[in-house]
Amino acid sequence: LEPYAQENWREWQGFERLEQEGENLYAVMEWCRAQERYDDFQQFWQQLKGYTQFCGHWQARLTWMDWLMAEAKVREDWAAFADALYHASRTLYLFNQTEQTQRAVEFWQQAWQLSQTQSSLGFQVDLTIHRAALCSQQQQFELAMRWLDRGVELLQQDAGLQAEAYQRVDLDYYRAE
């Protein structure tokens, strides 16, 4: 996983090496869960985010996020809890089914509440973009536009915030959608 440590998980990468070690990686993650190795799990998860999303390992993501949410809550690690809620919500969104989308919205709502006091402005922008995507999926286009406008406002709110290129592209993408 080390070569992926400095990569942005949102960017498509060559995951061939990870695919070759997929069974081992999953075994390590399961071992971390079984042994309650929270810090190790977190470290590995940071490097597996993109791989599990882009390669369609959505059930594993959901299983891992359920565990991470529970453990982060017990440890009162609210930033990790919010991040796990966000990734669980993103994963459920990918299924594009009514029941999963509703659960995704519920997770998003919890993450949004936590983000107001526990997270960076950049994370809040990510959440507004994701909320707009959820709204679009539910055919709530006016609400989606309001969330996208909120994302732009957040970007402009702090002159020190350097928006990631993906945020600007995502804002434009969902606005066009």
mmCIF file of C-alpha atoms in Angstrom:
data_model
loop_
_atom_site.group_PDB
_atom_site.id
_atom_site.type_symbol
_atom_site.label_atom_id
_atom_site.label_comp_id
_atom_site.label_asym_id
_atom_site.label_seq_id
_atom_site.Cartn_x
_atom_site.Cartn_y
_atom_site.Cartn_z
ATOM 1 C CA LEU A 1 0.000 0.000 0.000
ATOM 2 C CA GLU A 2 2.919 2.331 0.530
ATOM 3 C CA PRO A 3 3.044 3.625 -3.078
ATOM 4 C CA TYR A 4 -0.579 4.745 -2.677
ATOM 5 C CA ALA A 5 -0.003 6.639 0.574
ATOM 6 C CA GLN A 6 0.624 9.989 -1.101
ATOM 7 C CA GLU A 7 -1.976 9.588 -3.851
ATOM 8 C CA ASN A 8 -5.321 11.345 -3.871
ATOM 9 C CA TRP A 9 -7.884 8.564 -3.443
ATOM 10 C CA ARG A 10 -10.286 10.360 -5.810
ATOM 11 C CA GLU A 11 -8.018 10.023 -8.801
ATOM 12 C CA TRP A 12 -8.176 6.914 -10.931
ATOM 13 C CA GLN A 13 -4.916 5.043 -10.623
ATOM 14 C CA GLY A 14 -3.463 1.825 -11.886
ATOM 15 C CA PHE A 15 -4.716 -0.602 -9.277
ATOM 16 C CA GLU A 16 -3.285 -3.756 -10.867
ATOM 17 C CA ARG A 17 -0.818 -4.319 -8.033
ATOM 18 C CA LEU A 18 -3.582 -3.969 -5.467
ATOM 19 C CA GLU A 19 -5.839 -6.327 -7.421
ATOM 20 C CA GLN A 20 -3.068 -8.941 -7.386
ATOM 21 C CA GLU A 21 -2.901 -8.665 -3.604
ATOM 22 C CA GLY A 22 -6.642 -8.214 -3.103
ATOM 23 C CA GLU A 23 -7.182 -11.342 -1.027
ATOM 24 C CA ASN A 24 -4.248 -10.482 1.236
ATOM 25 C CA LEU A 25 -5.407 -6.886 1.638
ATOM 26 C CA TYR A 26 -8.895 -7.990 2.591
ATOM 27 C CA ALA A 27 -7.468 -10.522 5.038
ATOM 28 C CA VAL A 28 -5.365 -7.799 6.673
ATOM 29 C CA MET A 29 -8.379 -5.490 6.982
ATOM 30 C CA GLU A 30 -10.465 -8.274 8.482
ATOM 31 C CA TRP A 31 -7.635 -9.159 10.861
ATOM 32 C CA CYS A 32 -7.412 -5.506 11.958
ATOM 33 C CA ARG A 33 -11.142 -5.534 12.661
ATOM 34 C CA ALA A 34 -11.005 -8.836 14.545
ATOM 35 C CA GLN A 35 -8.038 -7.681 16.640
ATOM 36 C CA GLU A 36 -9.558 -4.201 17.127
ATOM 37 C CA ARG A 37 -6.476 -2.600 15.570
ATOM 38 C CA TYR A 38 -8.228 0.712 14.968
ATOM 39 C CA ASP A 39 -5.150 2.786 14.099
ATOM 40 C CA ASP A 40 -3.793 0.170 11.699
ATOM 41 C CA PHE A 41 -7.207 -0.201 10.096
ATOM 42 C CA GLN A 42 -7.425 3.561 9.637
ATOM 43 C CA GLN A 43 -3.971 3.698 8.068
ATOM 44 C CA PHE A 44 -4.759 0.917 5.592
ATOM 45 C CA TRP A 45 -8.191 2.360 4.830
ATOM 46 C CA GLN A 46 -6.707 5.707 3.817
ATOM 47 C CA GLN A 47 -4.798 3.911 1.069
ATOM 48 C CA LEU A 48 -7.645 1.633 -0.012
ATOM 49 C CA LYS A 49 -10.394 4.249 -0.440
ATOM 50 C CA GLY A 50 -9.906 4.800 -4.141
ATOM 51 C CA TYR A 51 -9.215 1.164 -4.931
ATOM 52 C CA THR A 52 -12.359 -0.113 -3.237
ATOM 53 C CA GLN A 53 -14.552 2.553 -4.812
ATOM 54 C CA PHE A 54 -13.252 2.504 -8.371
ATOM 55 C CA CYS A 55 -12.867 -1.270 -8.577
ATOM 56 C CA GLY A 56 -16.396 -1.891 -7.290
ATOM 57 C CA HIS A 57 -15.607 -3.458 -3.917
ATOM 58 C CA TRP A 58 -18.665 -1.762 -2.474
ATOM 59 C CA GLN A 59 -19.816 -4.487 -0.084
ATOM 60 C CA ALA A 60 -16.403 -4.522 1.579
ATOM 61 C CA ARG A 61 -16.499 -0.713 1.832
ATOM 62 C CA LEU A 62 -19.880 -0.859 3.550
ATOM 63 C CA THR A 63 -18.776 -3.595 5.952
ATOM 64 C CA TRP A 64 -15.616 -1.685 6.788
ATOM 65 C CA MET A 65 -17.424 1.634 7.193
ATOM 66 C CA ASP A 66 -19.983 0.055 9.528
ATOM 67 C CA TRP A 67 -17.115 -1.156 11.724
ATOM 68 C CA LEU A 68 -15.209 2.114 11.456
ATOM 69 C CA MET A 69 -18.304 4.166 12.334
ATOM 70 C CA ALA A 70 -18.938 2.050 15.423
ATOM 71 C CA GLU A 71 -15.315 2.154 16.562
ATOM 72 C CA ALA A 72 -14.868 5.866 15.858
ATOM 73 C CA LYS A 73 -18.025 6.627 17.822
ATOM 74 C CA VAL A 74 -16.826 4.617 20.829
ATOM 75 C CA ARG A 75 -13.461 6.411 20.689
ATOM 76 C CA GLU A 76 -15.170 9.769 20.128
ATOM 77 C CA ASP A 77 -13.023 10.216 17.031
ATOM 78 C CA TRP A 78 -15.555 12.502 15.391
ATOM 79 C CA ALA A 79 -13.483 13.363 12.337
ATOM 80 C CA ALA A 80 -13.035 9.670 11.517
ATOM 81 C CA PHE A 81 -16.721 9.066 12.245
ATOM 82 C CA ALA A 82 -17.748 11.834 9.837
ATOM 83 C CA ASP A 83 -15.359 10.536 7.172
ATOM 84 C CA ALA A 84 -16.718 6.987 7.539
ATOM 85 C CA LEU A 85 -20.290 8.298 7.263
ATOM 86 C CA TYR A 86 -19.295 10.173 4.107
ATOM 87 C CA HIS A 87 -17.724 7.106 2.496
ATOM 88 C CA ALA A 88 -20.619 4.870 3.481
ATOM 89 C CA SER A 89 -22.988 7.421 1.960
ATOM 90 C CA ARG A 90 -20.920 7.666 -1.247
ATOM 91 C CA THR A 91 -20.924 3.894 -1.559
ATOM 92 C CA LEU A 92 -24.667 3.562 -1.043
ATOM 93 C CA TYR A 93 -25.182 6.288 -3.655
ATOM 94 C CA LEU A 94 -23.354 4.148 -6.214
ATOM 95 C CA PHE A 95 -25.994 1.416 -5.981
ATOM 96 C CA ASN A 96 -28.567 3.898 -7.362
ATOM 97 C CA GLN A 97 -31.481 2.163 -5.640
ATOM 98 C CA THR A 98 -34.155 3.913 -3.601
ATOM 99 C CA GLU A 99 -33.521 2.128 -0.294
ATOM 100 C CA GLN A 100 -29.743 2.601 -0.471
ATOM 101 C CA THR A 101 -30.143 6.228 -1.508
ATOM 102 C CA GLN A 102 -32.348 6.898 1.514
ATOM 103 C CA ARG A 103 -29.723 5.356 3.795
ATOM 104 C CA ALA A 104 -27.065 7.421 2.002
ATOM 105 C CA VAL A 105 -29.025 10.585 2.789
ATOM 106 C CA GLU A 106 -29.283 9.580 6.454
ATOM 107 C CA PHE A 107 -25.528 9.014 6.677
ATOM 108 C CA TRP A 108 -24.917 12.279 4.849
ATOM 109 C CA GLN A 109 -27.120 14.166 7.343
ATOM 110 C CA GLN A 110 -25.078 12.844 10.265
ATOM 111 C CA ALA A 111 -21.809 13.686 8.510
ATOM 112 C CA TRP A 112 -23.075 17.192 7.711
ATOM 113 C CA GLN A 113 -24.010 17.822 11.353
ATOM 114 C CA LEU A 114 -20.578 16.685 12.503
ATOM 115 C CA SER A 115 -18.835 18.722 9.818
ATOM 116 C CA GLN A 116 -20.201 21.945 11.259
ATOM 117 C CA THR A 117 -17.893 21.644 14.255
ATOM 118 C CA GLN A 118 -15.469 18.806 13.572
ATOM 119 C CA SER A 119 -14.284 19.094 9.987
ATOM 120 C CA SER A 120 -12.413 21.263 7.559
ATOM 121 C CA LEU A 121 -14.061 23.598 5.119
ATOM 122 C CA GLY A 122 -12.773 21.373 2.308
ATOM 123 C CA PHE A 123 -14.642 18.400 3.770
ATOM 124 C CA GLN A 124 -17.788 20.523 3.969
ATOM 125 C CA VAL A 125 -17.404 21.323 0.261
ATOM 126 C CA ASP A 126 -17.108 17.594 -0.468
ATOM 127 C CA LEU A 127 -20.294 17.036 1.504
ATOM 128 C CA THR A 128 -22.202 19.735 -0.390
ATOM 129 C CA ILE A 129 -21.147 18.183 -3.692
ATOM 130 C CA HIS A 130 -22.192 14.737 -2.511
ATOM 131 C CA ARG A 131 -25.533 16.075 -1.272
ATOM 132 C CA ALA A 132 -26.155 17.634 -4.694
ATOM 133 C CA ALA A 133 -25.425 14.248 -6.297
ATOM 134 C CA LEU A 134 -27.895 12.564 -3.949
ATOM 135 C CA CYS A 135 -30.520 15.199 -4.759
ATOM 136 C CA SER A 136 -29.982 14.710 -8.490
ATOM 137 C CA GLN A 137 -30.330 10.966 -8.065
ATOM 138 C CA GLN A 138 -33.688 11.613 -6.389
ATOM 139 C CA GLN A 139 -34.743 14.030 -9.164
ATOM 140 C CA GLN A 140 -34.626 16.971 -6.705
ATOM 141 C CA PHE A 141 -32.824 19.282 -9.088
ATOM 142 C CA GLU A 142 -33.676 22.615 -7.443
ATOM 143 C CA LEU A 143 -32.394 21.341 -4.113
ATOM 144 C CA ALA A 144 -29.279 20.007 -5.846
ATOM 145 C CA MET A 145 -28.606 23.468 -7.284
ATOM 146 C CA ARG A 146 -28.947 25.042 -3.835
ATOM 147 C CA TRP A 147 -26.355 22.608 -2.436
ATOM 148 C CA LEU A 148 -24.011 23.334 -5.328
ATOM 149 C CA ASP A 149 -24.416 27.061 -4.667
ATOM 150 C CA ARG A 150 -23.607 26.371 -1.020
ATOM 151 C CA GLY A 151 -20.442 24.554 -2.113
ATOM 152 C CA VAL A 152 -19.346 27.549 -4.166
ATOM 153 C CA GLU A 153 -20.080 29.838 -1.205
ATOM 154 C CA LEU A 154 -17.937 27.673 1.049
ATOM 155 C CA LEU A 155 -15.079 27.806 -1.449
ATOM 156 C CA GLN A 156 -15.338 31.592 -1.519
ATOM 157 C CA GLN A 157 -15.827 31.921 2.242
ATOM 158 C CA ASP A 158 -12.205 31.297 3.091
ATOM 159 C CA ALA A 159 -9.656 32.934 0.822
ATOM 160 C CA GLY A 160 -7.045 30.559 2.250
ATOM 161 C CA LEU A 161 -8.892 27.469 1.087
ATOM 162 C CA GLN A 162 -7.288 26.104 -2.017
ATOM 163 C CA ALA A 163 -10.026 24.117 -3.689
ATOM 164 C CA GLU A 164 -8.895 20.885 -5.150
ATOM 165 C CA ALA A 165 -9.344 20.659 -8.897
ATOM 166 C CA TYR A 166 -11.772 17.755 -8.404
ATOM 167 C CA GLN A 167 -14.045 19.994 -6.293
ATOM 168 C CA ARG A 168 -14.344 22.629 -8.991
ATOM 169 C CA VAL A 169 -14.891 19.968 -11.656
ATOM 170 C CA ASP A 170 -17.479 18.160 -9.508
ATOM 171 C CA LEU A 171 -19.360 21.406 -8.828
ATOM 172 C CA ASP A 172 -19.504 22.101 -12.563
ATOM 173 C CA TYR A 173 -20.334 18.473 -13.402
ATOM 174 C CA TYR A 174 -23.333 18.255 -11.078
ATOM 175 C CA ARG A 175 -24.519 21.719 -12.085
ATOM 176 C CA ALA A 176 -24.521 20.555 -15.727
ATOM 177 C CA GLU A 177 -26.283 17.342 -14.773
#
